[in-house]
XYZ file of N, CA and C in Angstrom:
459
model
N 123.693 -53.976 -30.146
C 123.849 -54.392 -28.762
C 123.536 -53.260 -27.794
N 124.030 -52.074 -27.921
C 123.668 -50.672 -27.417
C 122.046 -50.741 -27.212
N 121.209 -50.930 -28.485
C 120.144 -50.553 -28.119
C 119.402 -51.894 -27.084
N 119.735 -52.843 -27.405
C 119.296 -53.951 -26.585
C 119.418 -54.063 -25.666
N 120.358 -53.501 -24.826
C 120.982 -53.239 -23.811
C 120.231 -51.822 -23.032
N 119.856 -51.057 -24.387
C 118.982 -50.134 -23.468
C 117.646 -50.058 -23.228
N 117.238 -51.097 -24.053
C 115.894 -51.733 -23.525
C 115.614 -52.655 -22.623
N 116.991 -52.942 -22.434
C 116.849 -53.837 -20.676
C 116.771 -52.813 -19.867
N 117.462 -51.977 -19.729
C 117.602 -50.790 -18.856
C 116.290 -50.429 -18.572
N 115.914 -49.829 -19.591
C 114.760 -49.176 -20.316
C 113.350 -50.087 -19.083
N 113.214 -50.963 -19.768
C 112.507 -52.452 -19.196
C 112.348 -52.277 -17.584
N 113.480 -52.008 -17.078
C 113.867 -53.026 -15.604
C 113.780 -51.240 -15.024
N 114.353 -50.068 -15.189
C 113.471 -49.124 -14.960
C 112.323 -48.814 -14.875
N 111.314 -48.870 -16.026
C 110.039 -48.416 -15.695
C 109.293 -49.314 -15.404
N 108.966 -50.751 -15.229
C 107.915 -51.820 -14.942
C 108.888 -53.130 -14.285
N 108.278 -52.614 -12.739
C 108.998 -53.434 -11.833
C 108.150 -54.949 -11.940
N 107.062 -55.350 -12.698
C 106.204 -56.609 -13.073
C 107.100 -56.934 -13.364
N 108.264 -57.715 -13.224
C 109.002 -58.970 -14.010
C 108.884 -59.936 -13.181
N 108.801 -60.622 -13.755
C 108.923 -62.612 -13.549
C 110.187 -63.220 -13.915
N 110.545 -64.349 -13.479
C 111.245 -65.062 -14.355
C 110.415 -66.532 -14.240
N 110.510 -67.323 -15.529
C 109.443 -68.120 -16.035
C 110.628 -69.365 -16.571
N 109.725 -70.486 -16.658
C 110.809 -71.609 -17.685
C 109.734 -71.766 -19.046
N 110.316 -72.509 -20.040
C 109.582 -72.598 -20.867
C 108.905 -73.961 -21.246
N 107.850 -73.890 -21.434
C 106.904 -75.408 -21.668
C 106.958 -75.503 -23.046
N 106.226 -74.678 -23.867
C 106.151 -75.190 -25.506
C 106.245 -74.070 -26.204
N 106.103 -73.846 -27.398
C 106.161 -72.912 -28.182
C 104.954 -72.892 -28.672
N 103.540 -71.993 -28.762
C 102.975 -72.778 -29.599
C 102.917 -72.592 -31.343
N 103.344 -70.787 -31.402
C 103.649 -70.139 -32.384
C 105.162 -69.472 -32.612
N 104.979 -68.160 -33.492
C 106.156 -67.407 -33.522
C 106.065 -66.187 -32.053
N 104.484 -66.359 -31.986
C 104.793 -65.138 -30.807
C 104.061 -65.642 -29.902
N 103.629 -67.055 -29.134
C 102.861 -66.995 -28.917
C 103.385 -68.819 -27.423
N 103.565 -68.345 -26.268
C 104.777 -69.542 -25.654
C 103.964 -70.070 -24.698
N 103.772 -71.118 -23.921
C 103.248 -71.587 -22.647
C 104.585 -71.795 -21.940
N 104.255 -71.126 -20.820
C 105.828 -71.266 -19.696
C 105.118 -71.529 -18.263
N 106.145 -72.002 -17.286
C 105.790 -71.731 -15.836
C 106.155 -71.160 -15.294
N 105.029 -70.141 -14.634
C 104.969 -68.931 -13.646
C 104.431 -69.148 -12.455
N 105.236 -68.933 -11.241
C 104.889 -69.284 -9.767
C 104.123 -70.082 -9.740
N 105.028 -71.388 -10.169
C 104.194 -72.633 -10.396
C 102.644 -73.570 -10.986
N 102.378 -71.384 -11.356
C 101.260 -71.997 -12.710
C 101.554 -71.836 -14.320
N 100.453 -73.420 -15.128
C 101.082 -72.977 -16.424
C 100.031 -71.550 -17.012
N 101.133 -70.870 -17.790
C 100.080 -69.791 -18.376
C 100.944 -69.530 -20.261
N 100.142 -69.017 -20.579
C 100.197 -69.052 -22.018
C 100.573 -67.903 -22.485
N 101.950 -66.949 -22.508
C 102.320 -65.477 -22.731
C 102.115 -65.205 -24.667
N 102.100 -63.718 -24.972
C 101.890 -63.335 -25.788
C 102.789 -61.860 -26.052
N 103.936 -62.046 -26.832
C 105.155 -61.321 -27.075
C 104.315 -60.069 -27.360
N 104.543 -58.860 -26.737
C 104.167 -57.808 -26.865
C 104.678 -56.870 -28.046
N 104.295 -56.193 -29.020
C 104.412 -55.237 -29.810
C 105.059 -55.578 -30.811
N 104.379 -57.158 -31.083
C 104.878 -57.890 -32.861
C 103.973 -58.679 -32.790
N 103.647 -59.098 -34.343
C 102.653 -60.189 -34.590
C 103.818 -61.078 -35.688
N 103.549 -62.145 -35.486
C 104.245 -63.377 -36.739
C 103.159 -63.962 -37.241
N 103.337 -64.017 -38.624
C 103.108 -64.635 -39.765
C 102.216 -65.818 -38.544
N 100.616 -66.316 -38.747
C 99.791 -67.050 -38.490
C 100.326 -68.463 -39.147
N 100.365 -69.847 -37.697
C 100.301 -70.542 -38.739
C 99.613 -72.180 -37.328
N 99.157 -71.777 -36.458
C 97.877 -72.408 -35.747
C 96.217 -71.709 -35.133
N 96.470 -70.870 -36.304
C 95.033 -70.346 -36.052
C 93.717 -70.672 -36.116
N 92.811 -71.191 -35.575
C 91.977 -71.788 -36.068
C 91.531 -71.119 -37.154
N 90.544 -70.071 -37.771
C 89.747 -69.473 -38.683
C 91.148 -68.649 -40.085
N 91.579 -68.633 -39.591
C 93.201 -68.448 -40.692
C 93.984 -69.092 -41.525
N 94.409 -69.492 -43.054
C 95.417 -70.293 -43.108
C 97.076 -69.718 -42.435
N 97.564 -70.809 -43.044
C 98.702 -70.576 -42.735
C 99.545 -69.938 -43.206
N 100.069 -68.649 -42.952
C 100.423 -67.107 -43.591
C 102.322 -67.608 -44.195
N 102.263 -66.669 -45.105
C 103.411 -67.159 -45.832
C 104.800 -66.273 -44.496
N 105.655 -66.732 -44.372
C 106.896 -67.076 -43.279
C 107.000 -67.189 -41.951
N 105.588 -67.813 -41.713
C 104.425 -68.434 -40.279
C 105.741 -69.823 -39.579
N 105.565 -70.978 -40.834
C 106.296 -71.792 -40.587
C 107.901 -71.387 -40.048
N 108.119 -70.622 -40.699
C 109.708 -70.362 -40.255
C 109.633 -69.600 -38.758
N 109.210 -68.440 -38.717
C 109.011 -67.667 -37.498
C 108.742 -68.682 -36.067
N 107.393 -69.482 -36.338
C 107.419 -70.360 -35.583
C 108.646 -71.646 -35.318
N 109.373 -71.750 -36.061
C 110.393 -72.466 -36.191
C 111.956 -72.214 -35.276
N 112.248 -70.353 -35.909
C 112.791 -69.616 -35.069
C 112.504 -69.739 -33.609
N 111.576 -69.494 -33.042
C 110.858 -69.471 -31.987
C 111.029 -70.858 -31.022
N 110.436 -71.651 -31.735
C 111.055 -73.281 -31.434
C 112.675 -73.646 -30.976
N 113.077 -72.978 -32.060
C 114.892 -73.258 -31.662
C 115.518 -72.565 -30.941
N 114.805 -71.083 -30.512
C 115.766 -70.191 -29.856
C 115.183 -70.413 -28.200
N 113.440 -70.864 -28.249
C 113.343 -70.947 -26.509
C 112.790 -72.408 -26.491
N 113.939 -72.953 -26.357
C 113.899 -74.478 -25.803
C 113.215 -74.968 -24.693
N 112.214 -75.932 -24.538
C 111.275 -76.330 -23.636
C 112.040 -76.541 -22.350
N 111.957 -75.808 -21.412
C 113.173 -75.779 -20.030
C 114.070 -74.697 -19.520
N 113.875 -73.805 -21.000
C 114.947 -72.531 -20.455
C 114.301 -71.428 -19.845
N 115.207 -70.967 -19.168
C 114.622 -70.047 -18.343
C 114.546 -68.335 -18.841
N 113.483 -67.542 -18.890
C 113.498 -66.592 -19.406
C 112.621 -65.420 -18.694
N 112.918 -63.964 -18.859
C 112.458 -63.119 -18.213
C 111.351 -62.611 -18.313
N 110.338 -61.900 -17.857
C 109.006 -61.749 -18.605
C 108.989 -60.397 -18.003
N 108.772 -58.987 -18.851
C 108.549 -57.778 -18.171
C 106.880 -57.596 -18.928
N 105.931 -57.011 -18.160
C 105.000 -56.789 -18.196
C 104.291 -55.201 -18.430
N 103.603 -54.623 -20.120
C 103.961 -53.284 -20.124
C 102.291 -52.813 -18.724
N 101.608 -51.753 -19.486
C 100.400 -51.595 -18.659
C 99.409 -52.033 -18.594
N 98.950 -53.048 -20.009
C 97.995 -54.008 -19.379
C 98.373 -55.009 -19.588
N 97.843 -56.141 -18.178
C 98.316 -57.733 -18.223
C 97.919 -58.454 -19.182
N 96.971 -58.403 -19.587
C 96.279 -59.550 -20.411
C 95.591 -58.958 -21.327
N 95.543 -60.136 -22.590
C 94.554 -59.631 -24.059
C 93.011 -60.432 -23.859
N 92.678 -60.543 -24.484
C 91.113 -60.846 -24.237
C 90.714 -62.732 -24.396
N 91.781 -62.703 -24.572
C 92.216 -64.049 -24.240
C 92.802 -64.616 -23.478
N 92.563 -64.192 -22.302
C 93.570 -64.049 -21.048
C 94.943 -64.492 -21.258
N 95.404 -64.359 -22.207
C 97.037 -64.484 -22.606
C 97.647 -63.098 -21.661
N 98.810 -64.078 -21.357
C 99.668 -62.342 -20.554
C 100.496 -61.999 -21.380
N 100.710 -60.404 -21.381
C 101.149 -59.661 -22.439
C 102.597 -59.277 -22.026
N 103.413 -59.868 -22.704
C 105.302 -59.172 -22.190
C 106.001 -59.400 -23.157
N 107.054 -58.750 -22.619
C 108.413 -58.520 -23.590
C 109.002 -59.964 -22.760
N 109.457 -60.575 -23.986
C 110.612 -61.417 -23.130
C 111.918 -61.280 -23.619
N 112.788 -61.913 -21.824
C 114.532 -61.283 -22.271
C 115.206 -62.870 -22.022
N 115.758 -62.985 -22.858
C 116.774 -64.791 -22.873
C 117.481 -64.037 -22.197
N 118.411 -65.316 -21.412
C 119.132 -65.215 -20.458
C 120.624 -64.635 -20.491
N 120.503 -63.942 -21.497
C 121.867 -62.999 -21.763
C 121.529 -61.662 -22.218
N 120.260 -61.310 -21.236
C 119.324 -60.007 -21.295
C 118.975 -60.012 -22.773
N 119.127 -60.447 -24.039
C 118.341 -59.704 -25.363
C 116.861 -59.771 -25.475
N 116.079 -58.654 -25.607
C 114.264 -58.487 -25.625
C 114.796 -59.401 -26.881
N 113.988 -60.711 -26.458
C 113.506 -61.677 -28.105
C 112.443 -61.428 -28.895
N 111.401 -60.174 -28.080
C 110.419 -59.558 -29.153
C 111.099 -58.965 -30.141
N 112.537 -57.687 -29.724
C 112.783 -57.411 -30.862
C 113.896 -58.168 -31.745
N 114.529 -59.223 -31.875
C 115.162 -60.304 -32.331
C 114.431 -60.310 -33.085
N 112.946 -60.938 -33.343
C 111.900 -61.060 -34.185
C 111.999 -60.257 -35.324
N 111.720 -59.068 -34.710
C 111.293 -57.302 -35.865
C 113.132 -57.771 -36.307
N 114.104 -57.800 -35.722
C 115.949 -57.444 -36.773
C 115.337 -58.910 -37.505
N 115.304 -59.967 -37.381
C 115.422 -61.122 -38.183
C 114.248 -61.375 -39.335
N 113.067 -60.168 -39.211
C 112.276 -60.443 -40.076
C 111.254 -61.323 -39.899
N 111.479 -62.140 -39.210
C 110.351 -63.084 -38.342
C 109.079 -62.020 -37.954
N 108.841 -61.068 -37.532
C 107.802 -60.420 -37.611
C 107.605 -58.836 -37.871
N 106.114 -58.663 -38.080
C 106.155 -57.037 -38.195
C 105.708 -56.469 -36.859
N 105.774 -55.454 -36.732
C 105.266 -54.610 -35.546
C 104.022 -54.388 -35.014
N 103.544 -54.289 -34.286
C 102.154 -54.674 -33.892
C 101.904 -53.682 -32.574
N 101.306 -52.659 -33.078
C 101.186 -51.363 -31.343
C 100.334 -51.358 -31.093
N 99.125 -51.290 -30.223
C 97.945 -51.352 -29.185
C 98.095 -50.953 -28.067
N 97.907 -50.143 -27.608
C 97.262 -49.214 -26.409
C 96.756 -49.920 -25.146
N 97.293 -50.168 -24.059
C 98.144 -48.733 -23.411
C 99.543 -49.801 -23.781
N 100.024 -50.865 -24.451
C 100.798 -51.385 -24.348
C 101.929 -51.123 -25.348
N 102.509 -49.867 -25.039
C 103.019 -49.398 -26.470
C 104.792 -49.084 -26.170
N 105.280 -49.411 -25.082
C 106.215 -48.347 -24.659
C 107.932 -48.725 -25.097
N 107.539 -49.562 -26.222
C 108.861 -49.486 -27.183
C 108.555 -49.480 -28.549
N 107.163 -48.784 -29.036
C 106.258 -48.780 -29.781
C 107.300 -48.292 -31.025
N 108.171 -47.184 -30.558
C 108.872 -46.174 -32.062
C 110.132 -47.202 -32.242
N 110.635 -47.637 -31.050
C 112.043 -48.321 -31.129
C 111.599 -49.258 -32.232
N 110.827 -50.201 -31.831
C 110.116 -51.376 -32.767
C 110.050 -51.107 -34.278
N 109.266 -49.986 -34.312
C 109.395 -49.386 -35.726
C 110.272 -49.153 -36.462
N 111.680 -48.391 -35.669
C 112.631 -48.233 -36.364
C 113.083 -49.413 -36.549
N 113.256 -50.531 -36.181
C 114.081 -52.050 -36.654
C 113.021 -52.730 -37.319
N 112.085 -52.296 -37.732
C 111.219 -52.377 -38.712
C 111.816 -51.877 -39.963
N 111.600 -51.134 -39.753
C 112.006 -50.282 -41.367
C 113.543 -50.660 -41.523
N 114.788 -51.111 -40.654
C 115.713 -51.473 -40.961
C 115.990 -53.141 -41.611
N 115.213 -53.411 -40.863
C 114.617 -55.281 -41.203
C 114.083 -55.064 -42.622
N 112.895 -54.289 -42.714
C 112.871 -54.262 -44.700
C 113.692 -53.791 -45.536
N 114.312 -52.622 -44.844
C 115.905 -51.827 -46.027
C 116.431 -53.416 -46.613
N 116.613 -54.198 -45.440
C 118.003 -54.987 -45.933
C 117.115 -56.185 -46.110
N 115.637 -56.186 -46.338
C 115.052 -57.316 -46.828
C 115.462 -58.327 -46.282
N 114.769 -58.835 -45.621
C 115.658 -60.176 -43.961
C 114.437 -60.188 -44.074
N 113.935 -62.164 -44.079
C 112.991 -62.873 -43.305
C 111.522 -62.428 -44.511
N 110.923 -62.246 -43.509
C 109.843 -61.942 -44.595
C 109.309 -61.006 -45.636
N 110.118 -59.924 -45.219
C 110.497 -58.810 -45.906
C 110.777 -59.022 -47.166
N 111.692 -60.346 -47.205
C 112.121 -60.835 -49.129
C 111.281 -61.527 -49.347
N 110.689 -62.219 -48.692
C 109.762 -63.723 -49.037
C 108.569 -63.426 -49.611
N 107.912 -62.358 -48.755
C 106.632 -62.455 -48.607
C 106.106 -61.086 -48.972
N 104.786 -60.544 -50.060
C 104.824 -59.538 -50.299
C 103.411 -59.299 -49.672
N 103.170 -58.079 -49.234
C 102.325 -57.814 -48.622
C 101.152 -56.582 -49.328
């Protein structure tokens, strides 16, 4: 809770870009359509990737279904959620790139990395909880959670 708490801090200190957004669909584990100042746009959880499992040219990656599932149950079509934005907006898919915080401040990017639902994913310049991430990485595999047991890589 400490550290989650200091990545809100963390967050709401250095990148005054926040939004607050509702949510339209899920379409993946990392991957949401919400409404932003009354347009729809299609966000992309910053500094994790989940297990593929609507990709076009990809099958469907082994603990894809669940992650996306997670994802489904925790941001319900209607809730309202925070969007901080690191240094660049968008991927080349004009997806916008953020951390998102549910409404009792927890970053649900890193929920993902503790529950095993995904691995870590760093790219430039968008990196700036890049080591934190890592470390609940390597704690998420110690104790083998999520895909860590499932799925061997």
């Amino acid at each position: 809770l400490v550290t989650v708490g200091l990545l809100a801090s963390c967050a709401s200190q250095r990148d005054s870009r926040q939004d607050i957004a509702t949510v339209l669909h899920v379409v993946d584990g990392d991957t949401i359509v919400v409404k932003l100042q009354g347009e729809t746009e299609t966000i992309r959880l910053l500094g994790i990737d989940t297990p593929e499992t609507v990709h076009p040219t990809k099958p469907v990656e082994c603990f894809g279904p669940e992650a996306s599932a997670f994802t489904k149950a925790t941001l319900k079509n209607g809730s309202t959620v925070r969007l901080v934005r690191d240094n660049e907006p968008r991927d080349r898919y004009q997806r916008l790139l953020v951390y998102l915080y549910l409404d009792d401040g927890t970053m649900f990017n890193q929920i993902l990395i503790d529950r095993g639902f995904a691995r870590t994913l760093s790219i430039e310049p968008n990196t700036a909880f890049a080591s934190i991430f890592a470390d609940h990485e390597s704690s998420a595999r110690e104790r083998r959670v999520g895909l860590w047991q499932s799925c061997e890589r």
